[in-house]
Amino acid sequence: MARKPETGPSSDPELLILSSLADGPKHGYAMKLDIALFANVELGPGTLYSAITRLVDHRWIEPQDENGRQRPYRITMEGLEHLHAQLERMQRLARFGLRRLRTVCT
Amino acid sequence: MYLRKILVRLLLTLYPAAWRKEYGEEVRSMLLAQPLTATVIVDVLLNAMRQNFRRPDPLRVAVLILVSWRTSWILWASISQLSPEIWPPFVQVDRSLFLLVALATGCWTTINEGEIGRGVFAGFWPALLAVNLAPLAAALLLFALAPHNTIPDWALTTADRFDNNPTAMRYDLAIFLTRPLASLCGALLGHLIGKRRASAPLNRA
């Protein structure tokens, strides 16, 4: 439930929420279920909504019209750009790390 | 189910009012839709603390400033046994601080919540709380930390000052009137800033 879990940057709540919203708007509970499904990470309600607050403040996501008790959120253009940049950075880092690991192993 | 609703409501009161207004209902329905385990409760508590640091509630900040100031002064005066002759500089600082905090809290709350009434209330309420809570906090701390004989007589005879000293009474009445006035000025200032902020994107367009 920590802000930066020990499992690394791939379980960063903000990144997980942005990834979850990349395929369309979702409300909080749907995001939580989706994240548990694709990343195997259980986000607590406090962690989830703290991350949502930060993302809304950064204007990377925005709430859509009121829909009962759960408002759906959608990713903005800036959010998509941020997600893309972060994922590319992680990909570069992973490629670099794996290459070094292979060198050490051989 | 009823207890669960009460627990959820209690947990949500730990979040700042502005945050609760924005996300409270969503978190409430999410908490009611899943089992309330210890992990979930700890998660909510930790994040409530984080939100309080991140988006401080003006009213809580004002109460904290004024209570800390008054309590520390009462403690210092009691332990050092300061005589009433050296009060005037303290009284000046105290008066200015209370007015400044009332003005700032009124302004900040009105900007956050958009209601002048809330701003006036938030500007005045911390002063009332501080005036009553600080002596209590100081007395408790003194009781825990220092022997009874370090408490000067004046600390125990505030009521006499009201009854027997017309100047002091007039002074206290003046304070009683200026603090709400400062809150009102702060709230009006906050209202103006809020309006200006709201119209800024239109001007740019």
Coordinates of C-alpha atoms in Angstrom, one line a residue:
Chain A
M1 CA 0.0 0.0 0.0
A2 CA 3.0 2.3 0.1
R3 CA 3.4 5.2 -2.3
K4 CA 6.4 3.6 -4.0
P5 CA 6.1 -0.1 -3.4
E6 CA 9.2 -2.4 -3.3
T7 CA 8.2 -4.0 -6.6
G8 CA 9.7 -1.0 -8.5
P9 CA 8.5 1.7 -10.8
S10 CA 6.1 -0.6 -12.7
S11 CA 3.8 -0.5 -9.6
D12 CA 3.8 3.3 -9.3
P13 CA 0.1 4.2 -8.7
E14 CA 0.2 7.2 -11.0
L15 CA 1.7 5.2 -13.9
L16 CA -0.8 2.4 -13.3
I17 CA -3.8 4.7 -13.3
L18 CA -2.6 6.4 -16.5
S19 CA -2.0 3.0 -18.2
S20 CA -5.5 1.9 -17.1
L21 CA -7.1 5.0 -18.5
A22 CA -5.2 4.8 -21.8
D23 CA -7.9 2.6 -23.3
G24 CA -10.8 4.7 -22.2
P25 CA -12.5 6.5 -19.2
K26 CA -13.1 4.6 -16.0
H27 CA -14.3 5.3 -12.5
G28 CA -12.2 4.6 -9.4
Y29 CA -13.5 1.1 -8.7
A30 CA -13.1 0.0 -12.4
M31 CA -9.6 1.4 -12.3
K32 CA -8.8 -0.6 -9.2
L33 CA -10.1 -3.8 -10.8
D34 CA -8.3 -3.2 -14.1
I35 CA -5.0 -2.5 -12.4
A36 CA -5.3 -5.7 -10.3
L37 CA -5.9 -7.6 -13.5
F38 CA -3.2 -6.2 -15.8
A39 CA -0.5 -5.4 -13.2
N40 CA -1.4 -7.7 -10.3
V41 CA -1.2 -4.7 -7.9
E42 CA -3.9 -4.1 -5.3
L43 CA -4.2 -0.3 -4.8
G44 CA -6.0 0.7 -1.6
P45 CA -8.7 3.3 -1.8
G46 CA -6.5 5.9 -0.1
T47 CA -3.6 5.3 -2.4
L48 CA -5.8 5.3 -5.4
Y49 CA -7.5 8.6 -4.7
S50 CA -4.3 10.3 -3.5
A51 CA -2.8 9.4 -6.9
I52 CA -6.0 10.5 -8.7
T53 CA -5.7 13.8 -6.8
R54 CA -2.1 14.3 -8.0
L55 CA -3.0 13.4 -11.6
V56 CA -5.9 15.8 -11.6
D57 CA -3.7 18.6 -10.2
H58 CA -1.2 17.9 -12.9
R59 CA -4.0 17.9 -15.5
W60 CA -3.0 14.5 -16.7
I61 CA -6.5 13.2 -16.1
E62 CA -9.8 14.9 -15.7
P63 CA -13.2 13.9 -14.2
Q64 CA -16.1 13.6 -16.6
D65 CA -19.7 14.5 -15.9
E66 CA -21.1 13.2 -12.6
N67 CA -22.3 9.6 -13.0
G68 CA -24.0 8.6 -9.7
R69 CA -21.6 8.2 -6.9
Q70 CA -18.6 7.3 -9.1
R71 CA -17.3 9.9 -11.5
P72 CA -15.4 8.5 -14.5
Y73 CA -12.0 10.0 -15.3
R74 CA -10.4 10.3 -18.7
I75 CA -6.8 10.8 -19.6
T76 CA -5.9 14.1 -21.2
M77 CA -3.5 14.8 -24.1
E78 CA -0.8 15.9 -21.6
G79 CA -1.4 12.7 -19.6
L80 CA -0.9 10.6 -22.7
E81 CA 2.3 12.4 -23.5
H82 CA 3.5 11.9 -19.9
L83 CA 2.6 8.2 -20.0
H84 CA 4.4 7.8 -23.3
A85 CA 7.5 9.5 -22.0
Q86 CA 7.6 7.5 -18.8
L87 CA 7.0 4.1 -20.5
E88 CA 9.7 4.9 -23.1
R89 CA 12.1 5.8 -20.3
M90 CA 11.3 2.5 -18.5
Q91 CA 11.8 0.6 -21.7
R92 CA 15.2 2.2 -22.4
L93 CA 16.2 1.4 -18.8
A94 CA 15.0 -2.2 -19.0
R95 CA 16.8 -2.7 -22.4
F96 CA 20.0 -1.2 -21.0
G97 CA 19.8 -3.3 -17.7
L98 CA 19.1 -6.5 -19.6
R99 CA 22.0 -6.0 -22.0
R100 CA 24.3 -5.5 -19.0
L101 CA 22.9 -8.5 -17.3
R102 CA 23.5 -10.6 -20.4
T103 CA 27.1 -9.4 -20.6
V104 CA 27.7 -10.3 -16.9
C105 CA 26.1 -13.8 -17.4
T106 CA 28.2 -14.6 -20.5
Chain B
M1 CA -23.6 -2.2 8.2
Y2 CA -24.5 0.8 10.3
L3 CA -21.2 0.6 12.2
R4 CA -19.4 0.3 9.0
K5 CA -21.0 3.4 7.7
I6 CA -20.0 5.3 10.8
L7 CA -16.4 4.0 10.6
V8 CA -16.2 5.1 6.9
R9 CA -17.6 8.5 7.8
L10 CA -15.1 8.9 10.6
L11 CA -12.2 7.9 8.3
L12 CA -13.3 10.5 5.8
T13 CA -13.5 13.3 8.3
L14 CA -9.7 12.9 8.6
Y15 CA -9.3 14.3 5.1
P16 CA -9.2 18.1 4.5
A17 CA -12.7 19.5 3.8
A18 CA -11.9 20.7 0.3
W19 CA -10.6 17.2 -0.6
R20 CA -13.7 15.6 0.9
K21 CA -15.9 17.9 -1.1
E22 CA -14.2 16.8 -4.3
Y23 CA -13.5 13.1 -3.8
G24 CA -15.3 12.2 -0.5
E25 CA -18.4 10.6 -2.0
E26 CA -16.4 8.4 -4.4
V27 CA -14.1 7.1 -1.7
R28 CA -17.1 6.5 0.6
S29 CA -18.9 4.4 -2.0
M30 CA -15.6 2.5 -2.7
L31 CA -15.0 1.8 1.0
L32 CA -18.6 0.6 1.4
A33 CA -18.2 -1.7 -1.6
Q34 CA -15.3 -3.7 -0.3
P35 CA -14.3 -5.4 2.9
L36 CA -12.9 -2.9 5.5
T37 CA -9.7 -4.8 6.4
A38 CA -7.0 -3.4 8.7
T39 CA -4.8 -2.9 5.5
V40 CA -7.5 -0.8 3.9
I41 CA -8.0 1.3 7.1
V42 CA -4.2 1.9 7.4
D43 CA -4.1 2.9 3.8
V44 CA -6.9 5.4 4.2
L45 CA -5.4 6.8 7.4
L46 CA -1.9 7.2 5.9
N47 CA -3.3 8.9 2.8
A48 CA -5.5 11.2 4.9
M49 CA -2.4 12.3 6.7
R50 CA -0.6 12.9 3.4
Q51 CA -3.5 14.9 2.0
N52 CA -3.5 17.1 5.2
F53 CA 0.1 17.9 4.6
R54 CA -0.4 18.4 0.9
R55 CA -3.5 20.6 1.0
P56 CA -3.5 22.1 4.5
D57 CA -6.9 23.2 5.8
P58 CA -6.6 27.0 6.5
L59 CA -8.7 26.7 9.6
R60 CA -6.5 23.9 11.1
V61 CA -3.3 25.7 10.2
A62 CA -4.6 28.9 11.9
V63 CA -5.7 27.0 15.0
L64 CA -2.2 25.3 15.2
I65 CA -0.4 28.7 14.8
L66 CA -2.4 30.5 17.4
V67 CA -2.6 27.7 20.0
S68 CA 1.1 27.1 19.7
W69 CA 1.9 30.8 20.0
R70 CA -0.3 31.3 23.0
T71 CA 0.6 28.1 24.7
S72 CA 4.3 28.6 24.4
W73 CA 4.0 32.2 25.7
I74 CA 1.9 31.2 28.7
L75 CA 4.4 28.4 29.4
W76 CA 7.4 30.8 29.1
A77 CA 5.8 33.5 31.2
S78 CA 4.8 31.0 33.8
I79 CA 8.1 29.1 34.1
S80 CA 10.2 32.4 34.0
Q81 CA 7.7 34.1 36.3
L82 CA 7.5 37.2 34.1
S83 CA 5.9 40.2 35.7
P84 CA 2.9 42.0 34.1
E85 CA 5.1 45.1 33.5
I86 CA 6.8 43.4 30.5
W87 CA 3.5 42.3 28.9
P88 CA 3.0 45.2 26.5
P89 CA 5.4 44.0 23.7
F90 CA 3.8 40.6 23.9
V91 CA 0.3 42.1 23.8
Q92 CA 1.3 44.0 20.6
V93 CA 2.7 40.9 18.9
D94 CA -0.3 38.8 20.1
R95 CA -2.8 41.3 18.8
S96 CA -1.1 41.7 15.4
L97 CA -0.7 38.0 15.0
F98 CA -4.4 37.3 15.8
L99 CA -5.5 40.0 13.3
L100 CA -3.1 38.8 10.6
V101 CA -4.1 35.2 11.0
A102 CA -7.9 36.1 11.0
L103 CA -7.3 38.1 7.7
A104 CA -5.2 35.4 6.1
T105 CA -7.5 32.5 7.1
G106 CA -10.6 34.4 5.9
C107 CA -8.9 35.1 2.6
W108 CA -7.5 31.6 2.1
T109 CA -10.8 29.9 3.0
T110 CA -12.9 32.1 0.7
I111 CA -10.5 31.4 -2.2
N112 CA -10.7 27.7 -1.5
E113 CA -14.5 27.4 -0.9
G114 CA -15.8 30.4 -2.7
E115 CA -18.2 31.5 0.1
I116 CA -17.6 34.8 2.1
G117 CA -19.6 33.4 5.0
R118 CA -17.3 30.4 5.4
G119 CA -14.3 32.7 5.1
V120 CA -15.5 35.0 7.9
F121 CA -16.3 32.0 10.1
A122 CA -12.9 30.4 9.4
G123 CA -11.1 33.7 10.2
F124 CA -12.8 34.2 13.5
W125 CA -13.2 30.6 14.8
P126 CA -9.4 29.9 15.3
A127 CA -9.0 32.9 17.6
L128 CA -11.9 31.8 19.8
L129 CA -10.5 28.3 20.0
A130 CA -6.9 29.5 20.7
V131 CA -8.0 31.8 23.4
N132 CA -9.8 29.0 25.2
L133 CA -7.5 26.0 24.3
A134 CA -4.1 27.6 24.9
P135 CA -4.5 28.2 28.7
L136 CA -5.9 24.7 29.0
A137 CA -3.0 23.2 27.0
A138 CA -0.5 25.3 28.9
A139 CA -2.0 24.3 32.3
L140 CA -1.9 20.6 31.3
L141 CA 1.7 20.9 30.2
L142 CA 2.7 22.9 33.3
F143 CA 0.9 20.3 35.4
A144 CA 3.0 17.6 33.7
L145 CA 6.3 19.3 33.5
A146 CA 6.7 21.9 36.3
P147 CA 5.8 22.2 40.0
H148 CA 2.7 24.2 40.9
N149 CA 4.5 27.1 42.5
T150 CA 5.9 28.3 39.1
I151 CA 2.4 29.4 38.0
P152 CA 2.2 33.1 38.7
D153 CA -0.9 34.6 40.4
W154 CA -2.0 36.5 37.4
A155 CA -2.5 33.3 35.5
L156 CA -5.1 32.2 38.0
T157 CA -6.9 35.6 38.3
T158 CA -7.8 36.5 34.7
A159 CA -11.4 37.0 35.8
D160 CA -10.4 39.7 38.3
R161 CA -8.8 41.6 35.5
F162 CA -12.1 41.7 33.6
D163 CA -14.1 42.7 36.7
N164 CA -11.8 45.4 38.2
N165 CA -9.9 46.9 35.3
P166 CA -12.1 49.0 32.9
T167 CA -9.1 49.7 30.6
A168 CA -8.4 46.0 30.1
M169 CA -12.1 45.4 29.6
R170 CA -12.2 48.0 26.9
Y171 CA -9.1 46.6 25.3
D172 CA -10.6 43.1 25.2
L173 CA -13.8 44.4 23.7
A174 CA -11.8 46.1 21.0
I175 CA -10.1 42.9 20.2
F176 CA -13.4 41.1 20.2
L177 CA -14.7 43.5 17.6
T178 CA -11.5 43.8 15.4
R179 CA -11.0 40.1 14.9
P180 CA -14.4 39.5 13.1
L181 CA -13.7 42.7 11.1
A182 CA -10.3 41.3 10.0
S183 CA -12.0 38.0 9.1
L184 CA -14.5 39.9 7.0
C185 CA -11.8 42.0 5.3
G186 CA -9.9 38.7 4.6
A187 CA -13.0 37.0 3.2
L188 CA -13.8 40.0 0.9
L189 CA -10.2 40.0 -0.3
G190 CA -10.4 36.3 -0.9
H191 CA -13.7 36.8 -2.8
L192 CA -12.0 39.4 -5.0
I193 CA -9.0 37.2 -5.7
G194 CA -11.3 34.3 -6.4
K195 CA -13.3 36.3 -8.9
R196 CA -10.2 37.6 -10.6
R197 CA -8.8 34.0 -10.9
A198 CA -12.1 32.8 -12.3
S199 CA -12.2 35.5 -15.0
A200 CA -8.6 35.2 -15.9
P201 CA -9.0 32.4 -18.6
L202 CA -11.8 34.4 -20.2
N203 CA -9.6 37.5 -20.4
R204 CA -6.8 35.5 -22.0
A205 CA -9.3 34.0 -24.5

